[in-house]
PDB file of C-alpha atoms in Angstrom:
ATOM      1  CA  UNK A   1     161.124 141.998 108.448  1.00  0.00           C
ATOM      2  CA  UNK A   2     160.476 138.892 110.349  1.00  0.00           C
ATOM      3  CA  UNK A   3     162.512 135.499 110.185  1.00  0.00           C
ATOM      4  CA  UNK A   4     160.827 132.013 109.957  1.00  0.00           C
ATOM      5  CA  UNK A   5     162.718 129.786 112.646  1.00  0.00           C
ATOM      6  CA  UNK A   6     160.270 126.966 112.039  1.00  0.00           C
ATOM      7  CA  UNK A   7     157.637 125.180 110.142  1.00  0.00           C
ATOM      8  CA  UNK A   8     155.829 122.107 112.015  1.00  0.00           C
ATOM      9  CA  UNK A   9     153.405 120.105 110.165  1.00  0.00           C
ATOM     10  CA  UNK A  10     150.253 119.499 113.060  1.00  0.00           C
ATOM     11  CA  UNK A  11     149.803 116.168 114.463  1.00  0.00           C
ATOM     12  CA  UNK A  12     145.882 115.990 114.047  1.00  0.00           C
ATOM     13  CA  UNK A  13     145.843 117.648 110.402  1.00  0.00           C
ATOM     14  CA  UNK A  14     148.647 117.053 108.473  1.00  0.00           C
ATOM     15  CA  UNK A  15     147.693 119.544 105.656  1.00  0.00           C
ATOM     16  CA  UNK A  16     148.321 122.659 107.857  1.00  0.00           C
ATOM     17  CA  UNK A  17     151.726 123.624 108.794  1.00  0.00           C
ATOM     18  CA  UNK A  18     152.795 125.844 112.141  1.00  0.00           C
ATOM     19  CA  UNK A  19     154.318 128.463 111.410  1.00  0.00           C
ATOM     20  CA  UNK A  20     157.012 130.432 113.858  1.00  0.00           C
ATOM     21  CA  UNK A  21     158.217 133.348 113.626  1.00  0.00           C
ATOM     22  CA  UNK A  22     161.239 134.256 115.747  1.00  0.00           C
ATOM     23  CA  UNK A  23     160.941 131.462 117.744  1.00  0.00           C
ATOM     24  CA  UNK A  24     157.479 132.120 118.835  1.00  0.00           C
ATOM     25  CA  UNK A  25     154.040 130.673 117.004  1.00  0.00           C
ATOM     26  CA  UNK A  26     152.440 132.769 114.529  1.00  0.00           C
ATOM     27  CA  UNK A  27     150.054 131.066 112.606  1.00  0.00           C
ATOM     28  CA  UNK A  28     149.146 128.065 110.627  1.00  0.00           C
ATOM     29  CA  UNK A  29     148.880 127.658 107.011  1.00  0.00           C
ATOM     30  CA  UNK A  30     148.143 125.011 104.340  1.00  0.00           C
ATOM     31  CA  UNK A  31     150.512 122.802 103.375  1.00  0.00           C
ATOM     32  CA  UNK A  32     149.806 123.719  99.905  1.00  0.00           C
ATOM     33  CA  UNK A  33     150.529 127.628 100.621  1.00  0.00           C
ATOM     34  CA  UNK A  34     153.767 126.792 102.281  1.00  0.00           C
ATOM     35  CA  UNK A  35     154.827 124.754  98.957  1.00  0.00           C
ATOM     36  CA  UNK A  36     153.458 127.385  96.466  1.00  0.00           C
ATOM     37  CA  UNK A  37     155.047 130.287  98.114  1.00  0.00           C
ATOM     38  CA  UNK A  38     157.963 127.964  98.803  1.00  0.00           C
ATOM     39  CA  UNK A  39     158.460 129.652 102.125  1.00  0.00           C
ATOM     40  CA  UNK A  40     161.097 127.981 104.147  1.00  0.00           C
ATOM     41  CA  UNK A  41     163.328 127.937 107.807  1.00  0.00           C
ATOM     42  CA  UNK A  42     165.390 131.263 107.410  1.00  0.00           C
ATOM     43  CA  UNK A  43     163.073 133.247 105.184  1.00  0.00           C
ATOM     44  CA  UNK A  44     162.493 136.627 105.690  1.00  0.00           C
ATOM     45  CA  UNK A  45     158.677 136.933 105.824  1.00  0.00           C
ATOM     46  CA  UNK A  46     156.306 139.933 105.102  1.00  0.00           C
ATOM     47  CA  UNK A  47     153.319 138.936 107.603  1.00  0.00           C
ATOM     48  CA  UNK A  48     150.528 140.731 106.478  1.00  0.00           C
ATOM     49  CA  UNK A  49     151.127 139.361 103.089  1.00  0.00           C
ATOM     50  CA  UNK A  50     151.154 135.935 104.317  1.00  0.00           C
ATOM     51  CA  UNK A  51     148.180 136.561 106.355  1.00  0.00           C
ATOM     52  CA  UNK A  52     146.451 137.870 103.407  1.00  0.00           C
ATOM     53  CA  UNK A  53     147.153 135.060 101.628  1.00  0.00           C
ATOM     54  CA  UNK A  54     146.205 132.584 104.430  1.00  0.00           C
ATOM     55  CA  UNK A  55     142.963 134.314 104.830  1.00  0.00           C
ATOM     56  CA  UNK A  56     141.800 133.493 101.343  1.00  0.00           C
ATOM     57  CA  UNK A  57     142.800 130.026 101.403  1.00  0.00           C
ATOM     58  CA  UNK A  58     141.089 129.636 104.505  1.00  0.00           C
ATOM     59  CA  UNK A  59     137.959 130.997 103.104  1.00  0.00           C
ATOM     60  CA  UNK A  60     138.307 128.683  99.784  1.00  0.00           C
ATOM     61  CA  UNK A  61     138.850 125.757 101.860  1.00  0.00           C
ATOM     62  CA  UNK A  62     136.050 126.680 103.910  1.00  0.00           C
ATOM     63  CA  UNK A  63     133.502 127.154 100.715  1.00  0.00           C
ATOM     64  CA  UNK A  64     135.093 123.520  99.646  1.00  0.00           C
ATOM     65  CA  UNK A  65     134.001 122.175 102.971  1.00  0.00           C
ATOM     66  CA  UNK A  66     130.399 123.716 102.982  1.00  0.00           C
ATOM     67  CA  UNK A  67     129.956 122.630  99.369  1.00  0.00           C
ATOM     68  CA  UNK A  68     130.944 118.612 100.298  1.00  0.00           C
ATOM     69  CA  UNK A  69     128.375 118.791 103.445  1.00  0.00           C
ATOM     70  CA  UNK A  70     125.400 120.025 101.456  1.00  0.00           C
ATOM     71  CA  UNK A  71     125.751 117.816  98.525  1.00  0.00           C
ATOM     72  CA  UNK A  72     125.961 115.002 101.352  1.00  0.00           C
ATOM     73  CA  UNK A  73     122.668 116.407 102.441  1.00  0.00           C
ATOM     74  CA  UNK A  74     120.170 119.811 102.447  1.00  0.00           C
ATOM     75  CA  UNK A  75     121.218 121.722 105.465  1.00  0.00           C
ATOM     76  CA  UNK A  76     119.600 125.054 107.167  1.00  0.00           C
ATOM     77  CA  UNK A  77     121.579 127.892 107.090  1.00  0.00           C
ATOM     78  CA  UNK A  78     122.514 127.771 110.942  1.00  0.00           C
ATOM     79  CA  UNK A  79     123.137 124.180 111.155  1.00  0.00           C
ATOM     80  CA  UNK A  80     125.821 125.051 108.045  1.00  0.00           C
ATOM     81  CA  UNK A  81     127.168 127.475 110.107  1.00  0.00           C
ATOM     82  CA  UNK A  82     127.410 125.166 112.819  1.00  0.00           C
ATOM     83  CA  UNK A  83     129.134 122.958 111.438  1.00  0.00           C
ATOM     84  CA  UNK A  84     132.081 125.451 110.066  1.00  0.00           C
ATOM     85  CA  UNK A  85     131.956 126.592 113.151  1.00  0.00           C
ATOM     86  CA  UNK A  86     133.027 123.366 114.609  1.00  0.00           C
ATOM     87  CA  UNK A  87     135.655 122.643 112.005  1.00  0.00           C
ATOM     88  CA  UNK A  88     137.498 125.499 113.530  1.00  0.00           C
ATOM     89  CA  UNK A  89     136.824 128.275 110.459  1.00  0.00           C
ATOM     90  CA  UNK A  90     136.807 131.738 111.104  1.00  0.00           C
ATOM     91  CA  UNK A  91     133.568 134.059 111.002  1.00  0.00           C
ATOM     92  CA  UNK A  92     134.833 136.142 108.227  1.00  0.00           C
ATOM     93  CA  UNK A  93     135.656 133.149 106.048  1.00  0.00           C
ATOM     94  CA  UNK A  94     132.212 131.374 107.194  1.00  0.00           C
ATOM     95  CA  UNK A  95     130.564 134.727 106.132  1.00  0.00           C
ATOM     96  CA  UNK A  96     131.496 134.960 102.583  1.00  0.00           C
ATOM     97  CA  UNK A  97     131.194 130.953 102.361  1.00  0.00           C
ATOM     98  CA  UNK A  98     127.349 131.473 103.388  1.00  0.00           C
ATOM     99  CA  UNK A  99     127.231 134.483 101.012  1.00  0.00           C
ATOM    100  CA  UNK A 100     128.674 132.373  97.843  1.00  0.00           C
ATOM    101  CA  UNK A 101     126.268 129.839  98.715  1.00  0.00           C
ATOM    102  CA  UNK A 102     123.289 131.740  98.764  1.00  0.00           C
ATOM    103  CA  UNK A 103     124.331 133.479  96.042  1.00  0.00           C
ATOM    104  CA  UNK A 104     124.420 130.267  93.511  1.00  0.00           C
ATOM    105  CA  UNK A 105     121.489 128.850  95.478  1.00  0.00           C
ATOM    106  CA  UNK A 106     123.098 125.980  97.590  1.00  0.00           C
ATOM    107  CA  UNK A 107     121.541 127.264 100.582  1.00  0.00           C
ATOM    108  CA  UNK A 108     118.172 128.189 100.583  1.00  0.00           C
ATOM    109  CA  UNK A 109     115.993 128.141 104.015  1.00  0.00           C
ATOM    110  CA  UNK A 110     112.919 128.452 101.450  1.00  0.00           C
ATOM    111  CA  UNK A 111     113.507 125.347  99.600  1.00  0.00           C
ATOM    112  CA  UNK A 112     114.870 123.526 102.757  1.00  0.00           C
ATOM    113  CA  UNK A 113     111.686 124.221 104.506  1.00  0.00           C
ATOM    114  CA  UNK A 114     109.562 122.792 101.615  1.00  0.00           C
ATOM    115  CA  UNK A 115     111.235 119.693 101.549  1.00  0.00           C
ATOM    116  CA  UNK A 116     111.748 119.236 105.360  1.00  0.00           C
ATOM    117  CA  UNK A 117     108.032 119.393 105.470  1.00  0.00           C
ATOM    118  CA  UNK A 118     106.948 117.293 102.541  1.00  0.00           C
ATOM    119  CA  UNK A 119     109.534 114.639 104.039  1.00  0.00           C
ATOM    120  CA  UNK A 120     108.241 114.666 107.669  1.00  0.00           C
ATOM    121  CA  UNK A 121     104.616 114.662 106.837  1.00  0.00           C
ATOM    122  CA  UNK A 122     104.743 110.860 106.579  1.00  0.00           C
ATOM    123  CA  UNK A 123     105.697 110.517 110.050  1.00  0.00           C
ATOM    124  CA  UNK A 124     105.010 113.888 111.933  1.00  0.00           C
ATOM    125  CA  UNK A 125     102.377 116.205 112.879  1.00  0.00           C
ATOM    126  CA  UNK A 126     102.759 119.861 111.929  1.00  0.00           C
ATOM    127  CA  UNK A 127     103.542 120.603 115.615  1.00  0.00           C
ATOM    128  CA  UNK A 128     106.731 118.584 115.558  1.00  0.00           C
ATOM    129  CA  UNK A 129     107.828 119.702 112.407  1.00  0.00           C
ATOM    130  CA  UNK A 130     107.431 123.261 113.304  1.00  0.00           C
ATOM    131  CA  UNK A 131     109.182 123.254 116.565  1.00  0.00           C
ATOM    132  CA  UNK A 132     112.216 121.153 114.868  1.00  0.00           C
ATOM    133  CA  UNK A 133     112.436 123.881 111.903  1.00  0.00           C
ATOM    134  CA  UNK A 134     112.639 126.363 114.672  1.00  0.00           C
ATOM    135  CA  UNK A 135     115.539 124.299 116.328  1.00  0.00           C
ATOM    136  CA  UNK A 136     117.208 124.335 112.881  1.00  0.00           C
ATOM    137  CA  UNK A 137     117.272 128.199 113.091  1.00  0.00           C
ATOM    138  CA  UNK A 138     114.431 128.736 110.241  1.00  0.00           C
ATOM    139  CA  UNK A 139     112.660 132.062 110.443  1.00  0.00           C
ATOM    140  CA  UNK A 140     109.340 131.632 112.215  1.00  0.00           C
ATOM    141  CA  UNK A 141     107.267 133.553 109.845  1.00  0.00           C
ATOM    142  CA  UNK A 142     108.880 131.088 106.725  1.00  0.00           C
ATOM    143  CA  UNK A 143     107.811 128.186 108.756  1.00  0.00           C
ATOM    144  CA  UNK A 144     104.459 129.640 109.387  1.00  0.00           C
ATOM    145  CA  UNK A 145     103.801 130.146 105.931  1.00  0.00           C
ATOM    146  CA  UNK A 146     104.637 126.487 104.776  1.00  0.00           C
ATOM    147  CA  UNK A 147     103.015 124.918 107.493  1.00  0.00           C
ATOM    148  CA  UNK A 148      99.524 126.593 106.139  1.00  0.00           C
ATOM    149  CA  UNK A 149     100.028 124.701 103.138  1.00  0.00           C
ATOM    150  CA  UNK A 150      99.815 121.173 104.738  1.00  0.00           C
ATOM    151  CA  UNK A 151      96.684 119.904 103.947  1.00  0.00           C
ATOM    152  CA  UNK A 152      94.848 118.819 106.866  1.00  0.00           C
ATOM    153  CA  UNK A 153      93.116 115.730 105.460  1.00  0.00           C
ATOM    154  CA  UNK A 154      96.206 114.169 104.409  1.00  0.00           C
ATOM    155  CA  UNK A 155      97.477 114.862 107.984  1.00  0.00           C
ATOM    156  CA  UNK A 156      94.594 112.935 109.204  1.00  0.00           C
ATOM    157  CA  UNK A 157      94.702 110.051 107.246  1.00  0.00           C
ATOM    158  CA  UNK A 158      99.053 110.043 108.246  1.00  0.00           C
ATOM    159  CA  UNK A 159      97.762 110.253 111.478  1.00  0.00           C
ATOM    160  CA  UNK A 160      95.224 107.679 111.608  1.00  0.00           C
ATOM    161  CA  UNK A 161      97.775 104.999 109.712  1.00  0.00           C
ATOM    162  CA  UNK A 162     100.186 105.902 112.278  1.00  0.00           C
ATOM    163  CA  UNK A 163      97.811 105.429 115.012  1.00  0.00           C
ATOM    164  CA  UNK A 164      96.487 102.174 113.825  1.00  0.00           C
ATOM    165  CA  UNK A 165      99.825 100.484 113.801  1.00  0.00           C
ATOM    166  CA  UNK A 166     100.682 101.700 117.337  1.00  0.00           C
ATOM    167  CA  UNK A 167      96.780 100.977 118.392  1.00  0.00           C
ATOM    168  CA  UNK A 168      97.658  96.896 116.915  1.00  0.00           C
ATOM    169  CA  UNK A 169     101.043  97.167 119.074  1.00  0.00           C
ATOM    170  CA  UNK A 170      99.273  98.026 122.110  1.00  0.00           C
ATOM    171  CA  UNK A 171      96.820  95.511 122.068  1.00  0.00           C
ATOM    172  CA  UNK A 172      99.311  93.138 122.895  1.00  0.00           C
ATOM    173  CA  UNK A 173      99.770  94.519 126.319  1.00  0.00           C
ATOM    174  CA  UNK A 174      96.754  96.374 126.826  1.00  0.00           C
ATOM    175  CA  UNK A 175      93.069  95.214 126.934  1.00  0.00           C
ATOM    176  CA  UNK A 176      91.219  98.458 128.561  1.00  0.00           C
ATOM    177  CA  UNK A 177      89.728 100.213 125.751  1.00  0.00           C
ATOM    178  CA  UNK A 178      90.157 103.569 128.170  1.00  0.00           C
ATOM    179  CA  UNK A 179      94.103 102.777 128.929  1.00  0.00           C
ATOM    180  CA  UNK A 180      94.604 102.279 125.194  1.00  0.00           C
ATOM    181  CA  UNK A 181      92.839 105.388 124.097  1.00  0.00           C
ATOM    182  CA  UNK A 182      94.677 107.159 126.705  1.00  0.00           C
ATOM    183  CA  UNK A 183      98.340 105.759 125.464  1.00  0.00           C
ATOM    184  CA  UNK A 184      97.391 106.369 121.779  1.00  0.00           C
ATOM    185  CA  UNK A 185      96.261 110.029 122.480  1.00  0.00           C
ATOM    186  CA  UNK A 186      99.918 110.782 123.954  1.00  0.00           C
ATOM    187  CA  UNK A 187     101.555 108.869 121.273  1.00  0.00           C
ATOM    188  CA  UNK A 188      99.795 110.791 118.498  1.00  0.00           C
ATOM    189  CA  UNK A 189     100.395 114.215 120.719  1.00  0.00           C
ATOM    190  CA  UNK A 190     103.944 113.504 120.944  1.00  0.00           C
ATOM    191  CA  UNK A 191     104.171 112.930 117.587  1.00  0.00           C
ATOM    192  CA  UNK A 192     103.042 116.569 116.744  1.00  0.00           C
ATOM    193  CA  UNK A 193      99.567 116.223 115.446  1.00  0.00           C
ATOM    194  CA  UNK A 194      96.939 119.055 116.708  1.00  0.00           C
ATOM    195  CA  UNK A 195      94.575 117.973 119.471  1.00  0.00           C
ATOM    196  CA  UNK A 196      91.534 118.197 117.128  1.00  0.00           C
ATOM    197  CA  UNK A 197      93.245 115.470 114.454  1.00  0.00           C
ATOM    198  CA  UNK A 198      94.271 113.389 117.639  1.00  0.00           C
ATOM    199  CA  UNK A 199      90.509 113.386 118.959  1.00  0.00           C
ATOM    200  CA  UNK A 200      89.151 112.116 115.739  1.00  0.00           C
ATOM    201  CA  UNK A 201      91.595 109.755 114.779  1.00  0.00           C
ATOM    202  CA  UNK A 202      91.619 107.935 118.111  1.00  0.00           C
ATOM    203  CA  UNK A 203      87.861 107.973 118.209  1.00  0.00           C
ATOM    204  CA  UNK A 204      87.637 106.558 114.579  1.00  0.00           C
ATOM    205  CA  UNK A 205      90.318 103.740 115.725  1.00  0.00           C
ATOM    206  CA  UNK A 206      88.554 102.880 118.886  1.00  0.00           C
ATOM    207  CA  UNK A 207      84.820 102.815 116.890  1.00  0.00           C
ATOM    208  CA  UNK A 208      86.414 100.370 114.017  1.00  0.00           C
ATOM    209  CA  UNK A 209      88.014  98.240 116.298  1.00  0.00           C
ATOM    210  CA  UNK A 210      84.517  97.634 118.532  1.00  0.00           C
ATOM    211  CA  UNK A 211      82.358  97.181 115.718  1.00  0.00           C
ATOM    212  CA  UNK A 212      83.937  93.682 115.072  1.00  0.00           C
TER     213      UNK A 212
END
């Protein structure tokens, strides 16, 4: 058995306590565990038993932290894992947390992808949506399947609306039709729209404006 020689509340996190055994730092525990287990300086301690308790405690903390995150805003699996890593949780706790969230459908990349596409279609083309989802760790086959469901007419309508607003702004600074069309092309391409949609939209906007 080993002896606890010091208990020290962490400066940055008052809910965690550093535990020293035989004058050396051993590990940290939640203040709640220290209280519940009645852990005190000079106590003899079963290190393996405490580590097991601490591991279960960290999993509970990790799970609760993850639930708070997904309650605020829906996340992809990769985004959530990255956030939990930044919070300092161990891999085992994160893995168990992800498994729990998936089991109860708090974390579902397919639903996330559908929601993301539905939201971003109001202001972005499929190329930008696709590359952003890849960065978020979504499976490319899943992205491909969901992108295929995007209605091209709807995309064209949104692109036209965005393009017309941009054109009206550009016209205040530029009168050259060629330069206007080139700037409009670049703008819509940067928004992630396919070349054929951009070409069609730009031609229609310029054509309508020229008819006045």
